Short mmCIF file of C-alpha atoms in Angstrom, two decimals:
data_model
loop_
_atom_site.label_atom_id
_atom_site.label_comp_id
_atom_site.label_asym_id
_atom_site.label_seq_id
_atom_site.Cartn_x
_atom_site.Cartn_y
_atom_site.Cartn_z
CA MET A 31 44.34 103.06 58.28
CA ALA A 32 46.86 102.85 61.13
CA LEU A 33 46.05 100.38 63.88
CA LEU A 34 45.64 103.09 66.58
CA SER A 35 43.77 105.59 64.48
CA ILE A 36 40.82 106.96 66.49
CA THR A 37 37.60 107.91 64.69
CA ALA A 38 34.09 108.72 65.77
CA ASP A 39 33.21 105.07 65.29
CA SER A 40 36.07 103.71 67.48
CA LYS A 41 34.92 104.63 71.00
CA PRO A 42 35.77 101.20 72.53
CA SER A 43 39.31 101.40 71.08
CA ARG A 44 39.75 104.90 72.50
CA ILE A 45 38.70 103.76 75.98
CA ALA A 46 41.04 100.78 75.83
CA LEU A 47 43.95 103.01 74.77
CA LEU A 48 43.35 105.47 77.58
CA ALA A 49 43.11 102.62 80.10
CA CYS A 50 46.49 101.26 78.94
CA VAL A 51 48.13 104.69 79.27
CA VAL A 52 46.80 105.15 82.81
CA LEU A 53 47.85 101.63 83.85
CA PHE A 54 51.42 101.91 82.56
CA THR A 55 51.81 105.42 84.04
CA PHE A 56 50.75 104.15 87.46
CA ILE A 57 53.14 101.19 87.29
CA GLY A 58 56.03 103.40 86.20
CA VAL A 59 55.54 105.99 88.96
CA HIS A 60 55.03 103.29 91.60
CA PHE A 61 58.28 101.56 90.56
CA LEU A 62 60.24 104.82 90.41
CA TYR A 63 59.23 105.95 93.88
CA LEU A 64 59.51 102.69 95.75
CA MET A 65 62.57 101.11 94.16
CA PRO A 66 65.80 101.22 96.24
CA GLY A 67 67.50 104.52 95.50
CA GLY A 68 64.25 106.16 94.39
CA PRO A 69 62.84 109.34 95.96
CA LEU A 70 61.51 107.37 98.92
CA SER A 71 64.70 105.36 99.36
CA TYR A 72 66.05 105.70 102.90
CA GLY A 73 68.72 108.28 103.60
CA ARG A 74 68.55 110.21 100.31
CA SER A 75 66.56 113.16 101.54
CA PRO A 76 65.91 115.06 104.78
CA THR A 77 62.24 114.25 104.21
CA PRO A 78 61.22 111.41 106.58
CA VAL A 79 60.68 108.03 104.98
CA ASN A 80 59.20 104.70 105.96
CA HIS A 81 60.84 103.12 108.99
CA THR A 82 61.68 99.72 107.50
CA ASN A 83 64.70 97.52 107.01
CA THR A 84 63.38 96.01 103.78
CA ILE A 85 64.73 98.91 101.71
CA VAL A 86 68.37 98.86 100.63
CA LYS A 87 69.96 101.90 102.25
CA PRO A 88 73.20 103.78 101.50
CA ASP A 89 76.12 103.99 103.91
CA PHE A 90 76.30 106.58 106.65
CA PRO A 91 77.33 109.93 105.13
CA ARG A 92 81.04 110.56 105.78
CA LYS A 93 80.50 113.87 107.53
CA ILE A 94 81.53 114.98 111.04
CA TRP A 95 79.62 117.89 112.60
CA GLN A 96 80.66 119.91 115.64
CA THR A 97 79.47 123.22 117.07
CA SER A 98 81.33 126.24 118.41
CA LYS A 99 80.65 129.89 119.15
CA THR A 100 83.64 130.82 116.98
CA SER A 101 85.37 129.66 113.83
CA PRO A 102 88.26 127.18 114.22
CA ALA A 103 90.73 130.08 114.24
CA GLY A 104 89.29 131.33 117.53
CA LEU A 105 89.45 128.05 119.40
CA ASN A 106 91.83 127.34 122.25
CA HIS A 107 94.51 124.63 122.26
CA MET A 108 92.32 122.07 124.03
CA ASP A 109 89.53 122.42 121.47
CA ARG A 110 91.93 122.28 118.53
CA THR A 111 93.49 119.12 119.97
CA SER A 112 90.07 117.53 120.31
CA ILE A 113 89.23 118.43 116.72
CA GLN A 114 92.49 116.92 115.51
CA SER A 115 91.56 113.62 117.14
CA TRP A 116 88.52 113.52 114.84
CA THR A 117 90.17 114.69 111.64
CA LYS A 118 93.32 112.58 111.97
CA MET A 119 91.48 109.45 113.08
CA ASN A 120 88.90 109.81 110.28
CA GLN A 121 90.74 111.30 107.31
CA LYS A 122 88.19 110.09 104.75
CA TRP A 123 85.42 112.03 106.48
CA ARG A 124 84.47 115.63 105.77
CA TYR A 125 84.54 117.91 108.78
CA GLU A 126 82.49 121.03 109.52
CA ILE A 127 82.07 123.34 112.48
CA ILE A 128 78.68 125.01 112.85
CA THR A 129 78.90 128.45 114.50
CA GLN A 130 76.14 130.66 115.84
CA TYR A 131 76.03 132.43 112.48
CA SER A 132 76.32 129.50 110.11
CA ALA A 133 73.72 127.57 112.13
CA GLU A 134 70.94 129.97 111.17
CA SER A 135 72.07 129.92 107.56
CA TYR A 136 72.06 126.12 107.57
CA VAL A 137 68.55 125.94 109.02
CA ARG A 138 67.18 128.46 106.51
CA ASP A 139 68.70 126.58 103.58
CA ARG A 140 67.98 123.01 104.64
CA PHE A 141 64.60 123.47 106.30
CA SER A 142 62.99 126.12 104.13
CA HIS A 143 60.12 123.63 103.71
CA ARG A 144 59.59 123.58 107.49
CA ARG A 145 58.67 127.09 108.50
CA ASP A 146 58.03 125.99 112.08
CA ILE A 147 61.62 124.78 112.40
CA GLU A 148 63.12 127.82 110.70
CA GLU A 149 61.17 130.34 112.76
CA THR A 150 61.66 128.53 116.07
CA PHE A 151 65.41 128.19 115.66
CA THR A 152 65.82 131.81 114.55
CA ASP A 153 63.77 133.08 117.53
CA LEU A 154 65.45 130.80 120.06
CA GLN A 155 68.10 132.64 122.09
CA ASP A 156 69.08 130.32 124.95
CA PRO A 157 72.51 128.91 123.94
CA ILE A 158 72.07 125.38 125.28
CA LEU A 159 68.60 124.99 123.76
CA ARG A 160 70.01 126.08 120.39
CA ALA A 161 73.00 123.76 120.76
CA ASP A 162 70.69 120.83 121.47
CA LEU A 163 68.38 121.56 118.55
CA ILE A 164 71.05 122.14 115.89
CA ARG A 165 72.62 118.70 116.46
CA TYR A 166 69.32 117.00 115.67
CA LEU A 167 68.80 119.23 112.65
CA VAL A 168 72.16 118.59 110.95
CA LEU A 169 71.71 114.85 111.38
CA LEU A 170 68.12 114.98 110.15
CA GLY A 171 69.06 117.12 107.18
CA ASP A 172 72.41 115.64 106.10
CA GLY A 173 73.31 112.77 108.42
CA GLY A 174 76.78 111.72 109.49
CA VAL A 175 78.30 112.02 112.96
CA TYR A 176 77.56 114.78 115.44
CA SER A 177 79.88 115.12 118.42
CA ASP A 178 80.43 117.91 120.94
CA ILE A 179 83.62 119.84 120.49
CA ASP A 180 84.84 118.72 123.94
CA THR A 181 85.05 115.08 122.82
CA LYS A 182 87.88 112.97 121.48
CA SER A 183 87.67 110.29 118.81
CA LEU A 184 89.25 107.13 120.22
CA LYS A 185 88.53 104.73 117.36
CA PRO A 186 87.85 105.23 113.63
CA ILE A 187 84.18 105.85 112.94
CA GLU A 188 84.18 102.86 110.56
CA ASP A 189 84.67 100.67 113.66
CA TRP A 190 81.57 101.95 115.46
CA VAL A 191 79.16 99.51 113.81
CA PRO A 192 79.92 95.77 114.16
CA ALA A 193 80.15 93.94 110.83
CA ALA A 194 77.00 91.94 111.54
CA TYR A 195 74.94 95.15 111.75
CA LYS A 196 76.45 97.27 108.95
CA ASP A 197 73.66 96.51 106.48
CA HIS A 198 70.90 97.10 109.01
CA ALA A 199 71.84 100.01 111.32
CA ASN A 200 70.62 103.45 110.30
CA ILE A 201 71.25 105.36 113.53
CA VAL A 202 73.76 104.75 116.33
CA VAL A 203 73.20 105.90 119.92
CA GLY A 204 75.11 105.31 123.15
CA ILE A 205 74.11 105.08 126.80
CA GLU A 206 75.15 107.97 129.04
CA TYR A 207 73.70 106.89 132.36
CA ASP A 208 72.26 103.65 133.75
CA ARG A 209 70.68 103.56 137.19
CA LEU A 210 71.34 99.82 137.51
CA GLU A 211 69.92 98.69 140.88
CA GLY A 212 70.66 101.91 142.76
CA ASN A 213 68.59 105.01 143.37
CA ARG A 214 68.15 107.49 140.55
CA TRP A 215 70.58 110.42 140.85
CA ILE A 216 69.06 113.78 141.68
CA ASP A 217 69.57 115.46 138.30
CA TRP A 218 68.26 112.58 136.19
CA THR A 219 64.63 112.40 135.19
CA LEU A 220 64.92 108.87 133.76
CA ASP A 221 66.38 105.59 134.99
CA LEU A 222 68.54 105.22 131.88
CA GLN A 223 69.58 107.95 129.51
CA PHE A 224 71.18 108.07 126.08
CA CYS A 225 73.83 110.68 125.44
CA THR A 226 73.51 113.44 122.85
CA TRP A 227 77.18 114.45 122.76
CA ALA A 228 77.76 111.76 120.10
CA ILE A 229 75.23 110.40 117.59
CA MET A 230 75.61 108.87 114.13
CA ALA A 231 72.67 108.76 111.72
CA LYS A 232 71.54 108.60 108.14
CA PRO A 233 69.57 111.63 106.96
CA GLY A 234 65.82 111.66 107.35
CA HIS A 235 65.69 109.06 110.10
CA PRO A 236 62.24 108.89 111.74
CA LEU A 237 63.77 109.03 115.23
CA LEU A 238 65.33 112.40 114.45
CA GLU A 239 62.12 113.64 112.84
CA MET A 240 60.21 112.63 115.97
CA THR A 241 62.81 114.29 118.20
CA VAL A 242 62.79 117.58 116.26
CA ASN A 243 58.99 117.73 116.22
CA ARG A 244 58.89 117.15 119.97
CA VAL A 245 61.49 119.86 120.55
CA ILE A 246 59.45 122.38 118.55
CA ARG A 247 56.28 121.51 120.47
CA GLY A 248 58.12 121.49 123.79
CA LEU A 249 59.64 124.92 123.25
CA ARG A 250 56.26 126.39 122.41
CA LYS A 251 54.73 124.75 125.47
CA LEU A 252 57.55 126.06 127.67
CA ALA A 253 57.17 129.58 126.29
CA PHE A 254 53.43 129.47 126.99
CA LYS A 255 54.08 128.17 130.51
CA GLN A 256 56.47 131.04 131.21
CA GLY A 257 54.22 133.62 129.54
CA LYS A 258 56.97 134.54 127.08
CA THR A 259 57.88 134.24 123.44
CA ILE A 260 60.36 131.64 122.21
CA SER A 261 63.13 134.23 122.39
CA GLY A 262 62.43 134.92 126.07
CA ILE A 263 62.50 131.35 127.37
CA LYS A 264 64.63 130.92 130.52
CA PRO A 265 64.67 127.18 131.22
CA SER A 266 65.71 125.43 134.41
CA PHE A 267 68.19 122.56 134.41
CA ASN A 268 65.41 119.96 134.25
CA GLU A 269 63.48 121.86 131.60
CA VAL A 270 66.55 121.74 129.35
CA LEU A 271 66.86 117.99 129.83
CA ASP A 272 63.17 117.40 129.15
CA THR A 273 62.61 119.93 126.34
CA THR A 274 65.68 119.62 124.09
CA GLY A 275 68.24 117.50 125.92
CA PRO A 276 68.99 113.82 126.43
CA ALA A 277 65.85 113.08 128.46
CA LEU A 278 63.69 114.07 125.50
CA PHE A 279 65.97 112.20 123.08
CA THR A 280 65.88 109.11 125.28
CA GLN A 281 62.09 109.11 125.51
CA SER A 282 61.91 109.44 121.74
CA ILE A 283 64.12 106.35 121.39
CA PHE A 284 61.93 104.36 123.76
CA ASP A 285 58.77 105.47 121.96
CA ILE A 286 59.94 104.74 118.42
CA LEU A 287 61.28 101.32 119.45
CA SER A 288 58.02 100.55 121.24
CA ARG A 289 56.25 101.36 117.99
CA SER A 290 58.58 99.33 115.75
CA THR A 291 58.73 96.29 118.05
CA GLY A 292 55.07 96.33 119.03
CA SER A 293 56.01 96.17 122.71
CA ASN A 294 56.59 98.51 125.64
CA PHE A 295 60.31 99.21 125.15
CA THR A 296 61.79 100.74 128.31
CA TRP A 297 65.10 101.13 130.11
CA LEU A 298 64.71 97.59 131.41
CA ASN A 299 65.34 96.34 127.87
CA VAL A 300 68.84 97.85 127.77
CA THR A 301 70.01 98.21 131.38
CA ARG A 302 73.38 96.57 132.07
CA LEU A 303 74.09 96.41 128.35
CA THR A 304 77.65 95.18 127.71
CA SER A 305 77.71 94.83 123.92
CA ALA A 306 76.12 96.51 120.91
CA ARG A 307 72.47 95.65 120.37
CA LEU A 308 70.42 96.28 117.23
CA VAL A 309 66.71 96.94 117.74
CA ASP A 310 64.95 97.44 114.42
CA ASP A 311 67.46 99.78 112.71
CA VAL A 312 68.64 101.54 115.89
CA LEU A 313 72.07 100.39 117.07
CA ILE A 314 72.44 100.84 120.84
CA LEU A 315 75.97 100.92 122.24
CA PRO A 316 76.87 100.18 125.90
CA ILE A 317 77.96 103.01 128.15
CA THR A 318 81.72 102.67 127.64
CA ALA A 319 81.38 103.28 123.88
CA PHE A 320 80.45 106.98 124.13
CA GLY A 321 80.51 107.46 127.92
CA SER A 322 83.85 106.08 129.07
CA GLY A 323 85.68 107.48 132.09
CA GLN A 324 82.59 108.27 134.17
CA SER A 325 82.31 107.34 137.83
CA HIS A 326 78.92 105.66 137.53
CA SER A 327 76.84 103.17 135.57
CA ASN A 328 79.69 100.65 135.22
CA SER A 329 81.46 102.97 132.82
CA GLY A 330 84.82 101.64 131.62
CA SER A 331 88.10 103.41 130.95
CA PRO A 332 88.80 105.40 127.76
CA ASN A 333 91.60 102.86 127.25
CA ASP A 334 89.11 99.99 126.92
CA ASP A 335 88.87 98.38 123.50
CA THR A 336 85.15 99.16 123.42
CA ALA A 337 85.61 102.91 124.07
CA LEU A 338 84.91 104.90 120.90
CA VAL A 339 84.48 108.49 122.15
CA GLU A 340 85.72 110.29 125.25
CA HIS A 341 83.70 113.20 126.59
CA LEU A 342 85.90 115.73 128.39
CA PHE A 343 83.05 117.62 130.13
CA LYS A 344 84.80 120.91 129.46
CA GLY A 345 81.97 123.35 129.99
CA SER A 346 79.08 123.33 132.43
CA TRP A 347 75.88 125.31 131.94
CA LYS A 348 74.21 124.47 135.26
CA ASN A 349 74.92 127.88 136.82
CA ASP A 350 72.77 129.55 134.15
CA HIS A 351 70.06 126.87 134.39
CA PRO A 352 69.29 126.23 138.09
CA MET A 353 68.11 122.82 139.16
CA GLU A 354 64.54 122.46 140.36
CA GLU A 355 64.04 121.42 143.95
CA LYS A 356 63.08 117.77 144.51
CA LYS A 357 61.49 116.31 147.59
CA GLU A 358 63.26 112.98 147.57
CA ASP A 359 66.94 112.64 148.39
CA SER A 360 68.68 110.30 145.99
CA GLY A 361 72.07 110.62 147.63
CA SER A 362 74.03 112.61 145.05
CA SER A 363 75.70 115.96 145.55
CA ASP A 364 75.68 119.15 143.50
CA ALA A 365 79.29 118.44 142.59
CA ASP A 366 78.18 115.17 141.04
CA SER A 367 75.50 117.00 139.09
CA VAL A 368 77.87 119.56 137.62
CA SER A 369 80.34 116.93 136.51
CA ARG A 370 77.83 114.78 134.68
CA ARG A 371 75.81 117.11 132.48
CA SER A 372 77.75 119.63 130.45
CA THR A 373 78.04 121.00 126.97
CA ASN A 374 80.51 122.82 124.79
CA ASP A 375 80.74 126.61 124.55
CA PHE A 376 78.29 126.82 121.65
CA PHE A 377 76.72 130.32 121.54
CA GLN A 378 77.96 131.18 125.05
#
């Protein structure tokens, strides 16, 4: 008889055979899912994965995302010139504009497994809240570079990450505002803030997952506070910053780095930053990198060697989102406020 023939009198052999099958199946599945490049390998899927640098990760996707209320054919000369700075400077990178129509299509296709995201984005009508949310979603879903349409690429994207960090950085963020030793300006809710007009990330990064989840919860909370549905939300200036904007994004950065470092990571850890700093897999760039040409926070000139992106502050949305009154006087004017927080014309 064959060696593995199973009869009524071979119960111990049958049990041993089944045990071997189960053991080798477990080992095979475990290896498949945890090996570099497997389904849980970092950056292969919009599904969040373990936040660890021990896994070999692919390069940043060569994709540039921008948003506009119209297709490229309907853009003015200034916008087209800004776009050309990105496409000419980064010719090996794919480029895509997300419009108010293609944004909903993208969310339905990419996040069909997240009904909360799909329904919230579809219901959301405020243009700046939608513009904030879609940038996190395209980076979470596909990765690459997001930059507002009123920005210029000053250096090739390949130069954004120093050579020493290329194998370790999975998301790149830049400082927008740093209080330094002065008083906090009137329209800032934090002492240091990261910008959202330029971000580079690999898909599925836990920071983006955290940010998106907080946006969804924040929008629902804001709707409840106002006694409205998501579609009826009318946020103030500060509610935009704290619900979908850079204040929320900044707090998410602090929280995820506090978790990964096992310490209380705050603005004091990065204030007065003058060179790129890698914390876990988050690469933090000093203010001149993405925020050159500003009149605060020791921002340098767009002509500096360290300047990577120039924000032109083309459009302001403050008139449609009034600032809340504050008791303390921090010494800044409304003119300062308008010049520092703006967005493109997405959905307006």
